Backbone as a chain_set.jsonl record, in Angstrom:
{"seq": "MVVKRQVEVDYYEQMRALKHCYDEINEEVILLKSRMHALLHLSFPEPEKLITLSSALFLNIVQLYPHLALLLAHSKVVIKNRLKANTRKNLSLVRAEVKAEVLLEVAHNIMVITISELVMRIHNRLVQTFRKK", "coords": {"N": [[3.489, -35.187, 84.165], [5.682, -36.829, 83.573], [4.4, -39.138, 82.681], [3.102, -38.158, 80.412], [5.307, -37.478, 78.837], [6.395, -40.023, 78.413], [4.359, -41.183, 76.897], [4.531, -39.608, 74.608], [7.106, -40.336, 73.718], [6.707, -43.078, 73.21], [4.82, -42.833, 71.173], [6.308, -41.518, 69.124], [8.239, -43.471, 68.669], [6.653, -45.524, 67.645], [5.736, -44.236, 65.349], [8.162, -43.904, 63.978], [8.843, -46.588, 63.541], [6.697, -47.334, 61.889], [7.162, -45.651, 59.704], [9.551, -46.719, 58.816], [8.669, -49.259, 57.984], [6.929, -48.42, 55.953], [8.775, -47.242, 54.163], [10.282, -49.513, 53.412], [8.283, -51.052, 52.143], [7.601, -49.293, 50.099], [10.023, -49.19, 48.637], [10.081, -51.846, 47.755], [7.814, -51.883, 46.121], [8.617, -50.088, 44.125], [10.78, -51.533, 43.057], [9.411, -53.831, 42.102], [7.713, -52.643, 40.19], [9.631, -51.717, 38.426], [10.726, -54.142, 37.524], [8.415, -55.204, 36.331], [7.996, -53.345, 34.26], [10.285, -53.829, 32.759], [9.815, -56.449, 31.895], [7.429, -56.052, 30.482], [8.404, -54.498, 28.467], [9.627, -56.341, 26.851], [7.473, -57.649, 25.659], [6.042, -55.538, 24.593], [7.693, -53.644, 22.721], [9.15, -50.423, 22.845], [7.126, -49.149, 24.508], [6.448, -46.684, 25.532], [5.581, -45.128, 23.481], [3.02, -45.873, 23.117], [1.317, -45.591, 25.438], [0.964, -44.403, 28.82], [2.962, -46.199, 31.007], [2.23, -46.958, 33.61], [-0.472, -46.778, 33.712], [-3.902, -47.79, 34.092], [-5.179, -48.445, 31.745], [-3.085, -49.251, 30.024], [-2.242, -51.573, 31.346], [-4.562, -53.087, 31.095], [-4.578, -53.426, 28.323], [-2.312, -55.016, 28.024], [-3.169, -57.3, 29.365], [-5.215, -58.123, 27.663], [-3.874, -58.432, 25.23], [-1.12, -60.008, 25.32], [1.15, -59.94, 23.72], [2.377, -57.962, 21.047], [2.056, -59.125, 18.55], [-0.289, -60.563, 18.705], [-2.232, -58.686, 18.344], [-2.412, -58.309, 15.63], [-4.091, -60.229, 14.651], [-6.606, -59.294, 14.901], [-9.196, -56.964, 13.951], [-9.37, -53.355, 13.701], [-11.807, -52.51, 14.722], [-12.612, -54.641, 16.383], [-10.559, -54.611, 18.298], [-10.929, -52.029, 19.346], [-13.518, -52.313, 20.47], [-13.013, -54.305, 22.385], [-11.183, -52.979, 24.036], [-12.83, -50.929, 24.998], [-14.779, -52.429, 26.341], [-13.324, -53.725, 28.341], [-12.222, -51.876, 30.051], [-12.302, -50.075, 32.971], [-12.502, -47.337, 33.46], [-14.072, -44.411, 32.026], [-13.849, -44.697, 28.838], [-13.926, -43.199, 25.818], [-15.515, -44.044, 22.694], [-14.258, -42.936, 20.508], [-11.685, -42.334, 21.485], [-10.904, -44.93, 22.162], [-10.842, -46.033, 19.625], [-8.761, -44.576, 18.468], [-6.634, -45.441, 20.085], [-6.661, -48.139, 19.35], [-5.924, -47.94, 16.645], [-3.312, -46.901, 16.905], [-2.094, -48.97, 18.354], [-2.298, -51.095, 16.478], [-0.738, -50.038, 14.399], [1.806, -49.803, 15.601], [2.213, -52.509, 16.256], [2.268, -53.645, 13.702], [4.527, -52.335, 12.613], [6.55, -53.223, 14.373], [6.47, -55.981, 13.909], [7.199, -56.087, 11.203], [9.813, -55.112, 11.362], [10.892, -57.113, 12.992], [10.607, -59.402, 11.377], [12.179, -58.633, 9.186], [14.656, -58.44, 10.461], [15.005, -61.108, 11.165], [15.165, -62.32, 8.631], [17.513, -61.091, 7.771], [19.372, -62.134, 9.608], [19.261, -64.878, 8.948], [20.199, -64.725, 6.32], [22.818, -63.726, 6.805], [23.884, -65.876, 8.248], [23.804, -67.894, 6.307], [25.581, -66.815, 4.448], [27.961, -66.852, 5.972], [28.22, -69.596, 6.307], [28.653, -70.516, 3.678], [31.033, -69.22, 3.101], [32.825, -70.487, 4.758], [33.103, -72.915, 3.572]], "CA": [[4.444, -34.801, 83.157], [6.492, -37.987, 83.206], [3.533, -40.031, 81.909], [2.898, -37.519, 79.121], [6.567, -37.612, 78.108], [6.524, -41.422, 78.008], [3.389, -41.379, 75.813], [5.113, -38.981, 73.427], [8.227, -41.172, 73.28], [6.113, -44.273, 72.61], [4.182, -42.424, 69.919], [7.344, -41.271, 68.13], [8.854, -44.766, 68.33], [5.712, -46.204, 66.754], [5.766, -43.533, 64.065], [9.439, -44.231, 63.347], [8.731, -47.97, 63.066], [5.768, -47.33, 60.762], [7.838, -45.027, 58.568], [10.513, -47.702, 58.323], [7.876, -50.245, 57.231], [6.462, -47.753, 54.743], [9.917, -47.102, 53.262], [10.588, -50.841, 52.881], [7.224, -51.413, 51.2], [7.731, -48.402, 48.947], [11.172, -49.665, 47.861], [9.672, -53.092, 47.108], [6.885, -51.518, 45.041], [9.433, -49.507, 43.057], [11.514, -52.635, 42.448], [8.469, -54.657, 41.345], [7.293, -51.876, 39.012], [10.761, -51.715, 37.501], [10.764, -55.475, 36.9], [7.245, -55.329, 35.47], [8.232, -52.558, 33.057], [11.293, -54.521, 31.959], [9.144, -57.579, 31.247], [6.48, -55.516, 29.506], [9.168, -53.987, 27.33], [9.877, -57.48, 25.968], [6.251, -57.903, 24.907], [5.662, -54.311, 23.917], [8.842, -52.769, 22.525], [8.853, -49.0, 22.778], [5.768, -48.954, 25.018], [6.168, -45.293, 25.854], [4.886, -44.543, 22.337], [1.616, -46.285, 23.171], [0.524, -45.088, 26.554], [1.691, -44.36, 30.081], [3.163, -47.576, 31.463], [1.597, -47.265, 34.895], [-1.91, -46.549, 33.651], [-4.779, -48.968, 34.094], [-5.452, -48.784, 30.347], [-1.964, -50.032, 29.493], [-2.279, -52.912, 31.949], [-5.677, -53.794, 30.456], [-4.13, -53.812, 26.981], [-1.386, -56.146, 28.177], [-3.965, -58.483, 29.709], [-5.94, -58.55, 26.467], [-2.911, -58.784, 24.184], [0.195, -60.123, 25.969], [2.21, -59.625, 22.769], [1.875, -57.148, 19.943], [1.685, -59.973, 17.414], [-1.677, -60.984, 18.872], [-3.091, -57.615, 17.834], [-2.543, -58.408, 14.179], [-5.158, -61.175, 14.332], [-7.899, -58.625, 15.088], [-9.415, -55.704, 13.244], [-9.408, -52.162, 14.538], [-13.117, -52.476, 15.392], [-12.59, -55.646, 17.46], [-9.661, -54.097, 19.342], [-11.62, -50.887, 19.951], [-14.612, -52.818, 21.317], [-12.433, -55.009, 23.539], [-10.648, -51.95, 24.937], [-13.964, -50.252, 25.632], [-15.469, -53.367, 27.239], [-12.455, -54.198, 29.425], [-11.636, -50.761, 30.768], [-13.241, -49.571, 33.973], [-12.714, -45.898, 33.348], [-14.891, -44.027, 30.887], [-13.055, -44.557, 27.631], [-14.852, -42.924, 24.719], [-15.31, -44.875, 21.514], [-13.279, -42.256, 19.652], [-10.359, -42.549, 22.077], [-10.609, -46.36, 22.019], [-10.485, -46.265, 18.224], [-7.419, -44.013, 18.269], [-5.698, -46.373, 20.728], [-6.62, -49.346, 18.52], [-5.127, -47.61, 15.456], [-1.906, -46.784, 17.31], [-1.626, -50.323, 18.682], [-2.116, -51.856, 15.239], [0.396, -49.479, 13.669], [3.037, -50.211, 16.287], [2.34, -53.966, 16.092], [2.691, -53.904, 12.317], [5.916, -51.879, 12.459], [7.435, -54.119, 15.13], [6.525, -57.278, 13.233], [7.981, -55.902, 9.98], [11.213, -55.028, 11.786], [11.285, -58.425, 13.49], [10.737, -60.302, 10.23], [13.35, -58.223, 8.398], [15.834, -58.837, 11.231], [15.117, -62.56, 11.042], [15.657, -62.591, 7.277], [18.913, -60.659, 7.734], [20.165, -63.113, 10.359], [19.348, -66.101, 8.132], [21.087, -64.394, 5.215], [24.193, -63.661, 7.314], [24.325, -67.226, 8.595], [24.064, -68.598, 5.05], [26.828, -66.261, 3.881], [29.066, -67.377, 6.774], [28.326, -71.038, 6.037], [29.256, -70.705, 2.366], [32.411, -68.726, 3.151], [33.63, -71.493, 5.445], [33.334, -74.03, 2.638]], "C": [[5.253, -35.988, 82.634], [5.673, -38.947, 82.332], [3.321, -39.464, 80.514], [4.151, -37.66, 78.254], [6.739, -39.04, 77.594], [5.569, -41.739, 76.85], [3.935, -40.79, 74.513], [6.256, -39.823, 72.864], [7.699, -42.432, 72.602], [5.504, -43.962, 71.249], [5.232, -42.237, 68.819], [8.071, -42.56, 67.735], [7.956, -45.558, 67.388], [5.723, -45.566, 65.367], [7.045, -43.841, 63.292], [9.406, -45.645, 62.777], [7.807, -48.054, 61.853], [6.404, -46.705, 59.519], [8.857, -45.983, 57.969], [9.796, -48.769, 57.491], [7.405, -49.654, 55.908], [7.596, -47.642, 53.726], [10.293, -48.444, 52.632], [9.561, -51.264, 51.833], [7.334, -50.571, 49.94], [8.896, -48.824, 48.056], [10.827, -50.945, 47.104], [8.732, -52.818, 45.934], [7.655, -50.952, 43.858], [10.204, -50.602, 42.324], [10.595, -53.5, 41.583], [7.97, -53.937, 40.093], [8.405, -51.861, 37.969], [10.872, -53.052, 36.778], [9.607, -55.661, 35.926], [7.464, -54.56, 34.172], [9.275, -53.213, 32.162], [10.668, -55.704, 31.213], [8.152, -57.113, 30.188], [7.198, -55.005, 28.264], [9.514, -55.117, 26.358], [8.666, -57.769, 25.089], [5.844, -56.712, 24.053], [6.884, -53.417, 23.77], [8.383, -51.324, 22.335], [7.458, -48.677, 23.312], [5.424, -47.51, 25.317], [5.488, -44.572, 24.687], [3.39, -44.831, 22.397], [0.832, -45.525, 24.222], [1.397, -45.074, 27.796], [1.754, -45.77, 30.669], [2.417, -47.919, 32.745], [0.08, -47.113, 34.865], [-2.682, -47.863, 33.636], [-5.068, -49.409, 32.665], [-4.333, -49.625, 29.761], [-1.978, -51.451, 30.055], [-3.436, -53.726, 31.397], [-5.292, -54.263, 29.058], [-3.222, -55.026, 27.059], [-2.131, -57.425, 28.554], [-4.705, -59.018, 28.487], [-5.001, -59.09, 25.394], [-1.511, -58.852, 24.79], [1.379, -59.848, 25.036], [1.6, -58.865, 21.609], [1.428, -57.982, 18.752], [0.231, -60.428, 17.51], [-2.661, -59.931, 18.381], [-3.376, -57.78, 16.35], [-3.639, -59.382, 13.749], [-6.537, -60.536, 14.417], [-7.974, -57.344, 14.272], [-9.429, -54.554, 14.239], [-10.708, -52.109, 15.341], [-13.147, -53.446, 16.57], [-11.727, -55.145, 18.615], [-10.325, -52.947, 20.085], [-12.704, -51.371, 20.913], [-14.092, -53.555, 22.541], [-11.835, -54.023, 24.54], [-11.772, -51.275, 25.704], [-14.619, -51.16, 26.672], [-14.638, -53.744, 28.459], [-11.758, -53.095, 30.2], [-12.672, -50.187, 31.713], [-13.514, -48.082, 33.813], [-13.513, -45.588, 32.079], [-14.017, -43.721, 29.681], [-14.029, -44.338, 26.48], [-14.53, -43.837, 23.542], [-14.273, -44.258, 20.579], [-11.869, -42.49, 20.175], [-9.954, -44.021, 21.964], [-10.194, -46.68, 20.588], [-9.086, -45.74, 17.918], [-6.366, -44.941, 18.873], [-5.551, -47.644, 19.896], [-5.766, -49.101, 17.277], [-3.639, -47.554, 15.793], [-1.331, -48.165, 17.624], [-1.372, -51.145, 17.432], [-0.922, -51.35, 14.441], [1.716, -49.908, 14.292], [3.268, -51.713, 16.117], [2.834, -54.302, 14.698], [4.155, -53.516, 12.118], [6.899, -52.799, 13.17], [7.571, -55.456, 14.419], [7.331, -57.181, 11.94], [9.466, -55.853, 10.318], [11.709, -56.398, 12.226], [11.508, -59.405, 12.336], [11.958, -59.929, 9.406], [14.643, -58.579, 9.134], [16.072, -60.335, 11.114], [15.669, -62.944, 9.675], [17.136, -62.222, 7.177], [19.81, -61.646, 8.48], [20.338, -64.408, 9.576], [20.312, -65.874, 6.973], [22.545, -64.386, 5.674], [24.724, -65.039, 7.668], [24.633, -68.034, 7.341], [25.363, -68.114, 4.415], [28.026, -66.811, 4.633], [29.284, -68.854, 6.471], [29.028, -71.277, 4.71], [30.698, -70.212, 2.332], [33.347, -69.732, 3.792], [33.983, -72.634, 4.507], [34.247, -73.57, 1.58]], "O": [[5.478, -36.132, 81.433], [6.189, -39.501, 81.361], [3.355, -40.207, 79.533], [4.048, -37.935, 77.059], [7.181, -39.243, 76.464], [5.927, -42.475, 75.931], [3.816, -41.398, 73.449], [6.353, -39.997, 71.649], [8.186, -42.814, 71.539], [5.653, -44.727, 70.297], [5.063, -42.741, 67.709], [8.473, -42.713, 66.582], [8.436, -46.189, 66.446], [5.72, -46.258, 64.349], [7.005, -44.02, 62.075], [9.882, -45.882, 61.666], [8.105, -48.768, 60.895], [6.199, -47.189, 58.406], [9.009, -46.049, 56.749], [10.267, -49.139, 56.415], [7.474, -50.308, 54.867], [7.392, -47.922, 52.545], [10.59, -48.502, 51.438], [9.92, -51.771, 50.77], [7.176, -51.084, 48.832], [8.762, -48.816, 46.832], [11.227, -51.116, 45.952], [8.844, -53.447, 44.881], [7.376, -51.301, 42.711], [10.27, -50.593, 41.095], [10.955, -53.862, 40.463], [7.82, -54.561, 39.043], [8.144, -51.979, 36.772], [11.086, -53.093, 35.567], [9.783, -56.205, 34.835], [7.151, -55.068, 33.095], [9.163, -53.159, 30.937], [10.962, -55.928, 30.039], [8.051, -57.714, 29.119], [6.671, -55.072, 27.154], [9.677, -54.871, 25.163], [8.814, -58.097, 23.912], [5.364, -56.87, 22.93], [7.102, -52.528, 24.593], [7.343, -51.063, 21.73], [6.685, -47.999, 22.635], [4.249, -47.141, 25.354], [4.883, -43.518, 24.883], [2.589, -44.113, 21.797], [-0.186, -44.897, 23.929], [2.467, -45.681, 27.806], [0.733, -46.444, 30.81], [2.014, -49.067, 32.935], [-0.58, -47.3, 35.886], [-2.17, -48.902, 33.218], [-5.189, -50.604, 32.395], [-4.597, -50.61, 29.071], [-1.753, -52.416, 29.325], [-3.31, -54.941, 31.243], [-5.642, -55.372, 28.655], [-3.342, -55.954, 26.259], [-1.762, -58.513, 28.11], [-4.808, -60.231, 28.302], [-5.302, -60.084, 24.734], [-0.788, -57.856, 24.776], [2.482, -59.558, 25.5], [0.451, -59.096, 21.233], [0.519, -57.586, 18.023], [-0.41, -60.655, 16.484], [-3.799, -60.253, 18.041], [-4.456, -57.431, 15.874], [-4.068, -59.357, 12.596], [-7.532, -61.16, 14.049], [-6.959, -56.727, 13.949], [-9.491, -54.756, 15.451], [-10.706, -51.709, 16.506], [-13.653, -53.106, 17.639], [-12.121, -55.245, 19.777], [-10.289, -52.895, 21.314], [-12.794, -50.89, 22.043], [-14.67, -53.443, 23.622], [-11.964, -54.207, 25.75], [-11.676, -51.074, 26.915], [-14.973, -50.706, 27.761], [-15.198, -54.054, 29.51], [-10.802, -53.357, 30.93], [-13.784, -49.852, 31.305], [-14.641, -47.628, 34.012], [-13.607, -46.418, 31.175], [-13.511, -42.608, 29.533], [-14.864, -45.197, 26.2], [-13.413, -44.336, 23.414], [-13.504, -44.972, 19.936], [-10.962, -42.807, 19.405], [-8.791, -44.325, 21.698], [-9.302, -47.498, 20.363], [-8.319, -46.379, 17.197], [-5.333, -45.2, 18.256], [-4.447, -48.169, 19.751], [-4.971, -49.959, 16.896], [-2.807, -48.091, 15.061], [-0.218, -48.491, 17.21], [-0.347, -51.82, 17.329], [-0.175, -52.144, 13.87], [2.635, -50.327, 13.588], [4.394, -52.143, 15.863], [3.716, -55.145, 14.531], [4.929, -54.269, 11.528], [7.96, -53.117, 12.631], [8.67, -56.005, 14.334], [8.076, -58.105, 11.614], [10.282, -56.478, 9.641], [12.818, -56.802, 11.876], [12.489, -60.149, 12.329], [12.699, -60.809, 8.969], [15.622, -58.977, 8.503], [17.213, -60.778, 10.978], [16.545, -63.803, 9.577], [17.921, -62.95, 6.571], [20.906, -61.955, 8.011], [21.431, -64.974, 9.54], [21.146, -66.73, 6.677], [23.409, -64.966, 5.016], [25.891, -65.339, 7.416], [25.613, -68.778, 7.308], [26.148, -68.913, 3.906], [29.014, -67.201, 4.011], [30.425, -69.306, 6.389], [29.902, -72.139, 4.617], [31.508, -70.758, 1.584], [34.518, -69.827, 3.424], [35.042, -73.248, 4.637], [34.585, -74.338, 0.679]]}, "num_chains": 1, "name": "protein.A"}
């Protein structure tokens, strides 16, 4: 009986230690995912409109096109074919084409906003410069 009790105590201590390790690793994974999503948000503003952030497809897109501006250098057909070729899961050509269209639309919209913001900042700086004189 005493030996059996000691085995049970040892087992529960091991399980408690393993759970503690699991919790630490899980917290680290959550922290790293949070940091990754924050960094991805810099490259892909409003990424939730594109695809699920934790999906393999989204990570493949980021590997192929680290910034949305890089999408604008390619046609929809090229993007579709690259998505299809670089995705392990069975991505249909129709779905790849839809993703390519959405990516190009978002890239175009973001670049238009970025350029208009840049023009507005230059304009405001020029106005401030002339007002000072």
